[in-house]
GROMACS .gro file of N, CA and C in nm:
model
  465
    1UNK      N    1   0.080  -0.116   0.000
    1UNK     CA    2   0.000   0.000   0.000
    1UNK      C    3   0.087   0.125   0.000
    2UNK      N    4   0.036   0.200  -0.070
    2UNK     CA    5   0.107   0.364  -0.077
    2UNK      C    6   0.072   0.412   0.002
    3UNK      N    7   0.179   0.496   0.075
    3UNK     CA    8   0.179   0.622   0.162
    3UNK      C    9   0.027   0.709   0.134
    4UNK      N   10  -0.007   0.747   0.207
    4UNK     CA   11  -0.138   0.903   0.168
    4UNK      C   12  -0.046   1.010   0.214
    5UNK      N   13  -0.081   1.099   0.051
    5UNK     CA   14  -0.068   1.263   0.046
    5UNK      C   15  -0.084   1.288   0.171
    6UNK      N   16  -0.029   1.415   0.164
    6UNK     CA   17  -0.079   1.519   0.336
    6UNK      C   18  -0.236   1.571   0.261
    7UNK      N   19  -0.284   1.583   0.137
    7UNK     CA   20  -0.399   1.567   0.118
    7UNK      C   21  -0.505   1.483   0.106
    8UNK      N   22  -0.447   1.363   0.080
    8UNK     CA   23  -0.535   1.289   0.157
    8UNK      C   24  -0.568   1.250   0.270
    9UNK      N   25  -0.446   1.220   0.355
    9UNK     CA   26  -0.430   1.224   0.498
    9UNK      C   27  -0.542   1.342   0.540
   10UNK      N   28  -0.539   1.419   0.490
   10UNK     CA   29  -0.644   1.559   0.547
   10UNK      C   30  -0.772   1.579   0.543
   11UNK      N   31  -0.833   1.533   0.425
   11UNK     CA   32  -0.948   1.461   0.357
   11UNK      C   33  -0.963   1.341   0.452
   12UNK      N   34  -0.881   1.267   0.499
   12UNK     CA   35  -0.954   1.130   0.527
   12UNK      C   36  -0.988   1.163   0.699
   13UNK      N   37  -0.877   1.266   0.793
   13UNK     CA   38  -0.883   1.313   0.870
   13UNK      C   39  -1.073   1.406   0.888
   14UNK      N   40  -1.070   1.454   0.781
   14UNK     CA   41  -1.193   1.557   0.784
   14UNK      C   42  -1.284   1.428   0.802
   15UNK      N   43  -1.293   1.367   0.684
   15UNK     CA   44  -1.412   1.266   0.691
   15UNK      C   45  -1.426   1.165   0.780
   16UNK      N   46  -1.337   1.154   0.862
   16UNK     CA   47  -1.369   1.041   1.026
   16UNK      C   48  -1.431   1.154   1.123
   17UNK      N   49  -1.375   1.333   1.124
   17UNK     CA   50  -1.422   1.363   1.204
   17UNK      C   51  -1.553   1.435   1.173
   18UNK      N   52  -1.606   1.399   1.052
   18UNK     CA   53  -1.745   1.451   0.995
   18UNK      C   54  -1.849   1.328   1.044
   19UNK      N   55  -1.782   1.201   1.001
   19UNK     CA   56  -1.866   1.082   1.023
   19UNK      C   57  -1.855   1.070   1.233
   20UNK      N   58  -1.765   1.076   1.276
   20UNK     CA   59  -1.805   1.066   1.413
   20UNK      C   60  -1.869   1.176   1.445
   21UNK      N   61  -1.856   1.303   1.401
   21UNK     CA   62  -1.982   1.375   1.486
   21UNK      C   63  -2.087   1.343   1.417
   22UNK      N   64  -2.137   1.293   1.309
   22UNK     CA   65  -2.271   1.264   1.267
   22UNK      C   66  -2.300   1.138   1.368
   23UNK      N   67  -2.232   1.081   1.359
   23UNK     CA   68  -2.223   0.908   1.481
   23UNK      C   69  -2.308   0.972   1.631
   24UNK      N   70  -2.182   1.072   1.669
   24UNK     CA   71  -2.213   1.136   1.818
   24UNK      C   72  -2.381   1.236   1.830
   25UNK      N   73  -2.419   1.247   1.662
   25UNK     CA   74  -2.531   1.316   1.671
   25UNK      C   75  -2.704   1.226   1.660
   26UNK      N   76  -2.659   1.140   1.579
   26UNK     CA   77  -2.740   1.011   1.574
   26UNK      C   78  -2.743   0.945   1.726
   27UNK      N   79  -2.618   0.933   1.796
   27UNK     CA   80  -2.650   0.860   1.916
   27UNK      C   81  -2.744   0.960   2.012
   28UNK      N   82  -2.688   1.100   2.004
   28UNK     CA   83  -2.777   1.160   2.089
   28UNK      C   84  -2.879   1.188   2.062
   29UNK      N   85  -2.952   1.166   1.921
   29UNK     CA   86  -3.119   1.187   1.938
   29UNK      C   87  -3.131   1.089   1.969
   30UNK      N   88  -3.070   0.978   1.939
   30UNK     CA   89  -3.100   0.840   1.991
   30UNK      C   90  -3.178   0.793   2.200
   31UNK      N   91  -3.056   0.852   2.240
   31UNK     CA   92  -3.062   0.858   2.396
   31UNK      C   93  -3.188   0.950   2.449
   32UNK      N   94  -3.171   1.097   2.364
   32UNK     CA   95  -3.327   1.156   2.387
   32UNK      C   96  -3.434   1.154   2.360
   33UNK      N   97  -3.513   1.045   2.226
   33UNK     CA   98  -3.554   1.023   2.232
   33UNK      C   99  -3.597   0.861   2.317
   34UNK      N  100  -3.512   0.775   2.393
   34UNK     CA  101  -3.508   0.717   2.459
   34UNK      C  102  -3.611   0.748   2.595
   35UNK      N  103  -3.495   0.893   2.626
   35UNK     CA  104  -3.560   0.899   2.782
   35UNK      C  105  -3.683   0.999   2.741
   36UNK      N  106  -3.703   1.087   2.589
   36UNK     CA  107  -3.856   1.127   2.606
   36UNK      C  108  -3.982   0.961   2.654
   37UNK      N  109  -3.932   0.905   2.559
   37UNK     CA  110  -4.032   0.807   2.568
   37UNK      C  111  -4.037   0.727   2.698
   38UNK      N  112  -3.940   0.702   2.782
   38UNK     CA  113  -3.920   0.713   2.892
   38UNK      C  114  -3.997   0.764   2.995
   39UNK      N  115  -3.978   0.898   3.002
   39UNK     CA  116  -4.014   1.013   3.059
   39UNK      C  117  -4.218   1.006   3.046
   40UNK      N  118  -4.209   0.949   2.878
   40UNK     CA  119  -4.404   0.938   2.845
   40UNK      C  120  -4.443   0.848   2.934
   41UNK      N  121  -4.354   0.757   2.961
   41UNK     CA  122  -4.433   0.616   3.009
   41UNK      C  123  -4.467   0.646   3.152
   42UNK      N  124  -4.345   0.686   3.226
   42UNK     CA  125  -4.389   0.744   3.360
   42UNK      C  126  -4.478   0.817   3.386
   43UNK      N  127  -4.519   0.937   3.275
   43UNK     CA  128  -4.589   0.998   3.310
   43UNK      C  129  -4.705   0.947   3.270
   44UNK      N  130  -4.739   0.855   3.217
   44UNK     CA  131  -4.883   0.782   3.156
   44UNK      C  132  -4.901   0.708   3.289
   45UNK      N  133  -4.818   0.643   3.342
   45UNK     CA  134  -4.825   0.550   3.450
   45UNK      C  135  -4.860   0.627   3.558
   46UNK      N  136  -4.803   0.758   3.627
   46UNK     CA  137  -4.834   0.835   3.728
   46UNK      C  138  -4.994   0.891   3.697
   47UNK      N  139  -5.012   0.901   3.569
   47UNK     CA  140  -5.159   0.990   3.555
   47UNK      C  141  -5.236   0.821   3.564
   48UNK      N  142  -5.262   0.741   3.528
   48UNK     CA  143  -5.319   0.605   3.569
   48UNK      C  144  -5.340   0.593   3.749
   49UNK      N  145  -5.214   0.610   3.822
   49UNK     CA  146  -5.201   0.625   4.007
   49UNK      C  147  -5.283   0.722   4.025
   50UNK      N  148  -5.272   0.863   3.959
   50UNK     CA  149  -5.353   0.972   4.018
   50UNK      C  150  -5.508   0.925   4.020
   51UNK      N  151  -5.498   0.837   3.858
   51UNK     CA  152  -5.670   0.856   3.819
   51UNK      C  153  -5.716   0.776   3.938
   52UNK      N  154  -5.652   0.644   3.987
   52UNK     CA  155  -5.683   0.554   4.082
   52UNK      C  156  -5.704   0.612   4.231
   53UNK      N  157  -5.603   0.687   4.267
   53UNK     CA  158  -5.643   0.772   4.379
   53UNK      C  159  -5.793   0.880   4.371
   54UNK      N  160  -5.745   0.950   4.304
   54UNK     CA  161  -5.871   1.017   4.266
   54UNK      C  162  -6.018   0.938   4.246
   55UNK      N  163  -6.049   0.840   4.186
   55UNK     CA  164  -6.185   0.796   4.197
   55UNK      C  165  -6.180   0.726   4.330
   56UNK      N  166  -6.041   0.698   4.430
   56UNK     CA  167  -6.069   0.640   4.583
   56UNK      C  168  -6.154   0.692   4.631
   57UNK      N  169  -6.070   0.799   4.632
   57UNK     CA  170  -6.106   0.950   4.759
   57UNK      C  171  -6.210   1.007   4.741
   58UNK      N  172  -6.313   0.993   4.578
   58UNK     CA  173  -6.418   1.008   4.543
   58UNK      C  174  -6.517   0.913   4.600
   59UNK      N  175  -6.491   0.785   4.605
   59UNK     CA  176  -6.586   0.668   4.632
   59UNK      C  177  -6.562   0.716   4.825
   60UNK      N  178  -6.464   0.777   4.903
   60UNK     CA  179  -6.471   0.756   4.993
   60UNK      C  180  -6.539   0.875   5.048
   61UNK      N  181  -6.558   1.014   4.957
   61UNK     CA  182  -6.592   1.162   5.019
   61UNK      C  183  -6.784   1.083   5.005
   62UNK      N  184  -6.799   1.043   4.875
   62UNK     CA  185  -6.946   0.980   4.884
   62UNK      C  186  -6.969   0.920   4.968
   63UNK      N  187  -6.896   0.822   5.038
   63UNK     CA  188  -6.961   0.731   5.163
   63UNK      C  189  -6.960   0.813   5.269
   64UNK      N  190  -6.837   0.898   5.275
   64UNK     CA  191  -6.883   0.951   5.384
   64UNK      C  192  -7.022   1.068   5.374
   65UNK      N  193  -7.034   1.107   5.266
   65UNK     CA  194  -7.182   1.238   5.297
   65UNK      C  195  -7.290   1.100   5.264
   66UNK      N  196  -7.265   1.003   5.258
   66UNK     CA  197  -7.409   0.911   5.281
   66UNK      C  198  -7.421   0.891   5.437
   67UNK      N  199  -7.285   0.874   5.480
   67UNK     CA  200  -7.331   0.833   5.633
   67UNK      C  201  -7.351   0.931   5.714
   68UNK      N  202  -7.290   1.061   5.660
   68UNK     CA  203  -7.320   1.155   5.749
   68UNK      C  204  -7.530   1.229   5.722
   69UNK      N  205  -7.556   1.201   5.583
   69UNK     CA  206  -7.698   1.228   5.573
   69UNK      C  207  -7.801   1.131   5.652
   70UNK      N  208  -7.745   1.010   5.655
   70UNK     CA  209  -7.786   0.906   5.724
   70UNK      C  210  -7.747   0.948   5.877
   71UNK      N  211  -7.680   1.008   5.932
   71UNK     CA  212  -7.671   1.026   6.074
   71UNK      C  213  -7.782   1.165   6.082
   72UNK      N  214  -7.779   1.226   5.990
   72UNK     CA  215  -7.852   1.427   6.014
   72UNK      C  216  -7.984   1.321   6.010
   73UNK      N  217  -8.042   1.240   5.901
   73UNK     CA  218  -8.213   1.217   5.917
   73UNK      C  219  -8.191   1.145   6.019
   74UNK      N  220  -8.106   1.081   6.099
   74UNK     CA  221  -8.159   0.948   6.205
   74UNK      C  222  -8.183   1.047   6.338
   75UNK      N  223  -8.068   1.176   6.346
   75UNK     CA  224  -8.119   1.281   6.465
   75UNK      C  225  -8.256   1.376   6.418
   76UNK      N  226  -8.284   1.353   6.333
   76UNK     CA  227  -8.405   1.453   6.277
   76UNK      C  228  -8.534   1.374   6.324
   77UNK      N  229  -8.546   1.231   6.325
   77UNK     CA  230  -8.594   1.140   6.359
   77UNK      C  231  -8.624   1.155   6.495
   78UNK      N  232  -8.528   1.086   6.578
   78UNK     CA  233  -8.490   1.156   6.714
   78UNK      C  234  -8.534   1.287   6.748
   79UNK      N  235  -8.535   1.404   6.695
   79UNK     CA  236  -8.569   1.481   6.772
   79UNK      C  237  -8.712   1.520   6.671
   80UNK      N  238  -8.800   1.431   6.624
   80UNK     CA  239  -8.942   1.497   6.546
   80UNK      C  240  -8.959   1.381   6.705
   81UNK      N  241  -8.944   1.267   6.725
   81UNK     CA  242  -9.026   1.169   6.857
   81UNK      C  243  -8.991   1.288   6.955
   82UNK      N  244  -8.925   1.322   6.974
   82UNK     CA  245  -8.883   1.415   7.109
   82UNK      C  246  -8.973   1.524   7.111
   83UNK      N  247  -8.956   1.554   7.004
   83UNK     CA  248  -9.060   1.724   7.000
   83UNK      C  249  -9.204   1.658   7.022
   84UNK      N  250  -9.260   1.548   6.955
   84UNK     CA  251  -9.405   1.500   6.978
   84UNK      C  252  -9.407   1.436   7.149
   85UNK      N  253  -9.283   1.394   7.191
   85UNK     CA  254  -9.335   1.365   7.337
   85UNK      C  255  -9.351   1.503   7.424
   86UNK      N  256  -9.222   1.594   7.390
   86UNK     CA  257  -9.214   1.700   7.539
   86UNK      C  258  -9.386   1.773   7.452
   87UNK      N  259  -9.433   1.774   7.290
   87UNK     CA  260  -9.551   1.839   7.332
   87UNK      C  261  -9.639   1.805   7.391
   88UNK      N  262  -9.662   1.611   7.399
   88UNK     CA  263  -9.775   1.575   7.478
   88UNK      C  264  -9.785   1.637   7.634
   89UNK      N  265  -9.652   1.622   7.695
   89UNK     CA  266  -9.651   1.610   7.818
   89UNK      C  267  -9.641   1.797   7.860
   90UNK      N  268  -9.579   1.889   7.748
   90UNK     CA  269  -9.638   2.066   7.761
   90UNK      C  270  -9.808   2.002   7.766
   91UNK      N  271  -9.851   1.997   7.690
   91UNK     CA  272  -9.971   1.985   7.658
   91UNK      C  273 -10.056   1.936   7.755
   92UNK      N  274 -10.026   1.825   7.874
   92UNK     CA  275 -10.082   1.758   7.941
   92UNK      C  276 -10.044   1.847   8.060
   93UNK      N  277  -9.973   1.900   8.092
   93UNK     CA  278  -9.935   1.953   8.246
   93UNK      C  279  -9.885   2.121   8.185
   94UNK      N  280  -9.958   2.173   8.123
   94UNK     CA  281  -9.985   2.349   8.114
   94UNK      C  282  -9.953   2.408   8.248
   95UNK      N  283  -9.880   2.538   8.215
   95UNK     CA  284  -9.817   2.564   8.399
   95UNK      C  285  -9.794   2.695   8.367
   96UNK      N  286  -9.652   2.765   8.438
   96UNK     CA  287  -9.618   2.894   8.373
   96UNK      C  288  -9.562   2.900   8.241
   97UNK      N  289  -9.540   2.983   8.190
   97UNK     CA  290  -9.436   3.009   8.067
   97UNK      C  291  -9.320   2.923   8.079
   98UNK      N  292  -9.249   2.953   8.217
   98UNK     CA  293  -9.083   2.860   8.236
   98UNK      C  294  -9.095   2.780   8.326
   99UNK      N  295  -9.170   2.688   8.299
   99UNK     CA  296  -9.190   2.557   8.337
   99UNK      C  297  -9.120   2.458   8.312
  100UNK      N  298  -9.115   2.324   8.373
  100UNK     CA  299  -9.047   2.261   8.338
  100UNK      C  300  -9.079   2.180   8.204
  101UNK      N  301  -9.151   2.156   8.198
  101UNK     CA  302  -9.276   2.105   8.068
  101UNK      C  303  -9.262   2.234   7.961
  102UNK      N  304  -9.278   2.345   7.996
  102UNK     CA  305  -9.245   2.428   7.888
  102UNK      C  306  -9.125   2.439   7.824
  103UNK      N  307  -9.014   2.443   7.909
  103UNK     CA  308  -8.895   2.472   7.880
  103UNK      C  309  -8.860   2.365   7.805
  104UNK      N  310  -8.888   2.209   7.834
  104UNK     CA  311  -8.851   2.118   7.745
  104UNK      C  312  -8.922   2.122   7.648
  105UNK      N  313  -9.090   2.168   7.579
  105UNK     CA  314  -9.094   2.217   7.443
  105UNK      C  315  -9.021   2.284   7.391
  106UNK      N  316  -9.002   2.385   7.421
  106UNK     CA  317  -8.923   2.511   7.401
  106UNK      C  318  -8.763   2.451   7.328
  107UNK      N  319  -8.714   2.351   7.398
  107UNK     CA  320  -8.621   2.332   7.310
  107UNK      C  321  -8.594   2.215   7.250
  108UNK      N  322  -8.683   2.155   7.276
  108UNK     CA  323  -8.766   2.051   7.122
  108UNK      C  324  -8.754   2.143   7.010
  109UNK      N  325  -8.882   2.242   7.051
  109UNK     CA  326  -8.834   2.331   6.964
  109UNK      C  327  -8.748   2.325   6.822
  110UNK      N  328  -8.696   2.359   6.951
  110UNK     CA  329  -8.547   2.504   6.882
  110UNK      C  330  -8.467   2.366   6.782
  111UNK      N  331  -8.456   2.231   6.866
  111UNK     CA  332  -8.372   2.118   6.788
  111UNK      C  333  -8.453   2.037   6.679
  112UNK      N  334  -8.551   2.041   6.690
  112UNK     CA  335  -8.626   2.015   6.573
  112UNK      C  336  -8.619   2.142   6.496
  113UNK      N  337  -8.597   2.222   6.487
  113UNK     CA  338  -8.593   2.348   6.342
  113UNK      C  339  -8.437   2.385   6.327
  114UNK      N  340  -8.364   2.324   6.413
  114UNK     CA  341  -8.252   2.325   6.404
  114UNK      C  342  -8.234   2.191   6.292
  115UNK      N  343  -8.247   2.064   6.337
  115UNK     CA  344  -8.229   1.971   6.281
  115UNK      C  345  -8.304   1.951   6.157
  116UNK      N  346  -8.431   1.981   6.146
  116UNK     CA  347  -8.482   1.989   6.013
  116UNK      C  348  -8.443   2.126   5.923
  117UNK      N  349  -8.352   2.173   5.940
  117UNK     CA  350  -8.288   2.300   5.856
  117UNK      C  351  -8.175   2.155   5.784
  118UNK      N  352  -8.086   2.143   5.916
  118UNK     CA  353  -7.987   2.050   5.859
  118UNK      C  354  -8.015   1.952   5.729
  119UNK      N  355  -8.096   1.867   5.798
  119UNK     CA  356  -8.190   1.776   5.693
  119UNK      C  357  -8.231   1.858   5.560
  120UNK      N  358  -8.243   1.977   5.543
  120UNK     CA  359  -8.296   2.078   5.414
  120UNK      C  360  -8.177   2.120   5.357
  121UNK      N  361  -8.096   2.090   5.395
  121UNK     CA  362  -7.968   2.137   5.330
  121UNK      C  363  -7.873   2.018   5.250
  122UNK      N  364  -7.914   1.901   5.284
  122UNK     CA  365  -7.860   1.815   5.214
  122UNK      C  366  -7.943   1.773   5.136
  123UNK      N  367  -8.049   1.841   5.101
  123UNK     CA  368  -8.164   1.787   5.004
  123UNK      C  369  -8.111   1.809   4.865
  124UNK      N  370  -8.135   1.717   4.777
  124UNK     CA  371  -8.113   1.716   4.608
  124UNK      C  372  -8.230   1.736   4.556
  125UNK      N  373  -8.207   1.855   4.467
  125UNK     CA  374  -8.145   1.966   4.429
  125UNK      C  375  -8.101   2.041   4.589
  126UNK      N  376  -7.998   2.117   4.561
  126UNK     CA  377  -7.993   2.172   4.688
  126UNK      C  378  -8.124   2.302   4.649
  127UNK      N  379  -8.179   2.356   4.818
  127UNK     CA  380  -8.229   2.466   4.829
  127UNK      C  381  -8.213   2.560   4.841
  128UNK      N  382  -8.306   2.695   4.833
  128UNK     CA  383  -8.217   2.794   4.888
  128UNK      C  384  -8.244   2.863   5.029
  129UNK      N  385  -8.215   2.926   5.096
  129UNK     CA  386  -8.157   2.919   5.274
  129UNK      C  387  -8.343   2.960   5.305
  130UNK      N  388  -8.370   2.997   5.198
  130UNK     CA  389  -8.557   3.056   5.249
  130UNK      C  390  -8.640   2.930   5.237
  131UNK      N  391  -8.550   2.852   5.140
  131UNK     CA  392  -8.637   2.691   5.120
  131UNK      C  393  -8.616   2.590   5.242
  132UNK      N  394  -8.477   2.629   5.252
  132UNK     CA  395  -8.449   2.556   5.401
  132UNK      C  396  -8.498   2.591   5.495
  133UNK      N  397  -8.504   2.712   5.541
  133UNK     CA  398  -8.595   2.767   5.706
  133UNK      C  399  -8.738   2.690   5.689
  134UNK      N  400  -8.842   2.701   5.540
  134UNK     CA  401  -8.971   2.664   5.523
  134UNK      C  402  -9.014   2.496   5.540
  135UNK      N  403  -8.864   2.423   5.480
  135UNK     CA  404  -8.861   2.310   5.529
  135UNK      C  405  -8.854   2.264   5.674
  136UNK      N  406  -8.773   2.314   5.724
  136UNK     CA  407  -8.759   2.292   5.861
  136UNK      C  408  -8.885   2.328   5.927
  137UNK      N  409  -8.936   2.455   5.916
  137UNK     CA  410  -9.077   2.525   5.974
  137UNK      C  411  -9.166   2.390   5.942
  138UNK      N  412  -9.212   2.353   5.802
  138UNK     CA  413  -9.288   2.263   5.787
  138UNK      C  414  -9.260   2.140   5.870
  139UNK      N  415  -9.164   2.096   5.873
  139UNK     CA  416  -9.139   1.962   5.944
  139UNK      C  417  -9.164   1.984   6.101
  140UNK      N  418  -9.098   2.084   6.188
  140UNK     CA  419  -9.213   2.115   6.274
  140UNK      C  420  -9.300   2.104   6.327
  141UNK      N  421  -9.395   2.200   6.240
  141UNK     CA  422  -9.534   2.204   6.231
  141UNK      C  423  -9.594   2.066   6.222
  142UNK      N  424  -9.511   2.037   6.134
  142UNK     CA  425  -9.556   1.872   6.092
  142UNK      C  426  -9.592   1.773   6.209
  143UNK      N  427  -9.464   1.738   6.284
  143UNK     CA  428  -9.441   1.716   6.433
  143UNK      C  429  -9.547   1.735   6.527
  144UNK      N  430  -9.555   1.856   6.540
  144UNK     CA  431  -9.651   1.933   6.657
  144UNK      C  432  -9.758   1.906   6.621
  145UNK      N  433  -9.824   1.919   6.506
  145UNK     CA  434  -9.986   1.918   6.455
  145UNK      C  435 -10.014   1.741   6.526
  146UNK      N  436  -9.919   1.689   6.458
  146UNK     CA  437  -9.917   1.502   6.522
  146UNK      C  438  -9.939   1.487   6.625
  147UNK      N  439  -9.853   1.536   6.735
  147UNK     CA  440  -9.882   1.531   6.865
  147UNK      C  441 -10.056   1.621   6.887
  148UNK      N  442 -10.024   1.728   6.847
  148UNK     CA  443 -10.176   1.809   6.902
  148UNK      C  444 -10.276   1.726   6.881
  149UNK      N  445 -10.304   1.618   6.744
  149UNK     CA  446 -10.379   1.560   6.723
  149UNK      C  447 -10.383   1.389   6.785
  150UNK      N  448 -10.279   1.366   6.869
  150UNK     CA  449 -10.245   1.260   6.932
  150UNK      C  450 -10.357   1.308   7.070
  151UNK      N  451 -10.309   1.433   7.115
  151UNK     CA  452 -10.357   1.476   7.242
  151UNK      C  453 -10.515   1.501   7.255
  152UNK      N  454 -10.533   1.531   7.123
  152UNK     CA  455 -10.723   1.570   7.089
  152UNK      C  456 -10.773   1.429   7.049
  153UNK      N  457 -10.682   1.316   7.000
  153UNK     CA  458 -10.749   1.196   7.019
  153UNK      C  459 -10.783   1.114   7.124
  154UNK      N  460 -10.659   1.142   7.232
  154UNK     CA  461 -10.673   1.027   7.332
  154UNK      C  462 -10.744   1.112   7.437
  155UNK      N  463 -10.805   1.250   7.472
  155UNK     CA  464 -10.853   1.320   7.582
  155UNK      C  465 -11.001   1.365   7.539
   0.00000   0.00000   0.00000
């Protein structure tokens, strides 16, 4: 084999260091597109964890406002029997204003329109705060008329 010119030598010099940086440029889209796709998968996989958390904490905020609507009607319950007993027994033993019989209507009352507000507020569609007081008022009324008519039946 013959010697190479200092021009070819120079030429052949250029063209190893043309072909390795094309080499070094091919490898590096190579590697970045590696870790983009990389980088997709994780992030496909983390948005899959989120979605899974997210419909948890959904299935768990629902159980809990079922049990908590289920606890507001079971005291609404509780206190519509309460309000119909302290009215029998206002009703049966009439006295002063701050009686003892009065005072326990009195805040029958107040926990029955307290508690049937509550109960009006978790109603679907929700209401609005004038629909809620009228609910509660009605349920009440509702209550009391029962008893009044408990008391005009059995006397």
């Amino acid at each position: 084999m013959r010697p190479l010119t200092p021009r070819q030598a120079e030429r052949r010099r250029r063209r190893a260091i043309k072909d390795a940086y094309k080499w070094q440029q091919y490898e590096d889209a190579r590697l970045q597109e590696e870790k983009t796709e990389a980088f997709l998968r994780e992030l496909a996989e983390n948005e899959r964890r989120w979605q899974a958390v997210s419909e948890e904490l959904e299935k768990y905020f629902l159980d809990v406002e079922l049990r908590e609507q289920e606890r507001n009607n079971g005291l609404a319950g509780c206190a519509a029997l309460n309000l119909i007993i302290a009215t029998l027994y206002y009703l049966g033993n009439r006295g002063k204003t701050f009686s003892g019989p009065a005072c326990y209507f009195y805040l029958s009352l107040i926990v029955m329109l307290g508690l049937g507000y509550r109960c009006a507020t978790d109603q679907q569609p929700p209401l609005s705060t004038w629909g809620n007081l009228f609910f509660a008022a009605f349920l009440t009324l509702f209550f009391l008329l029962i008893a009044y008519g408990l008391r005009r039946l059995f006397t």
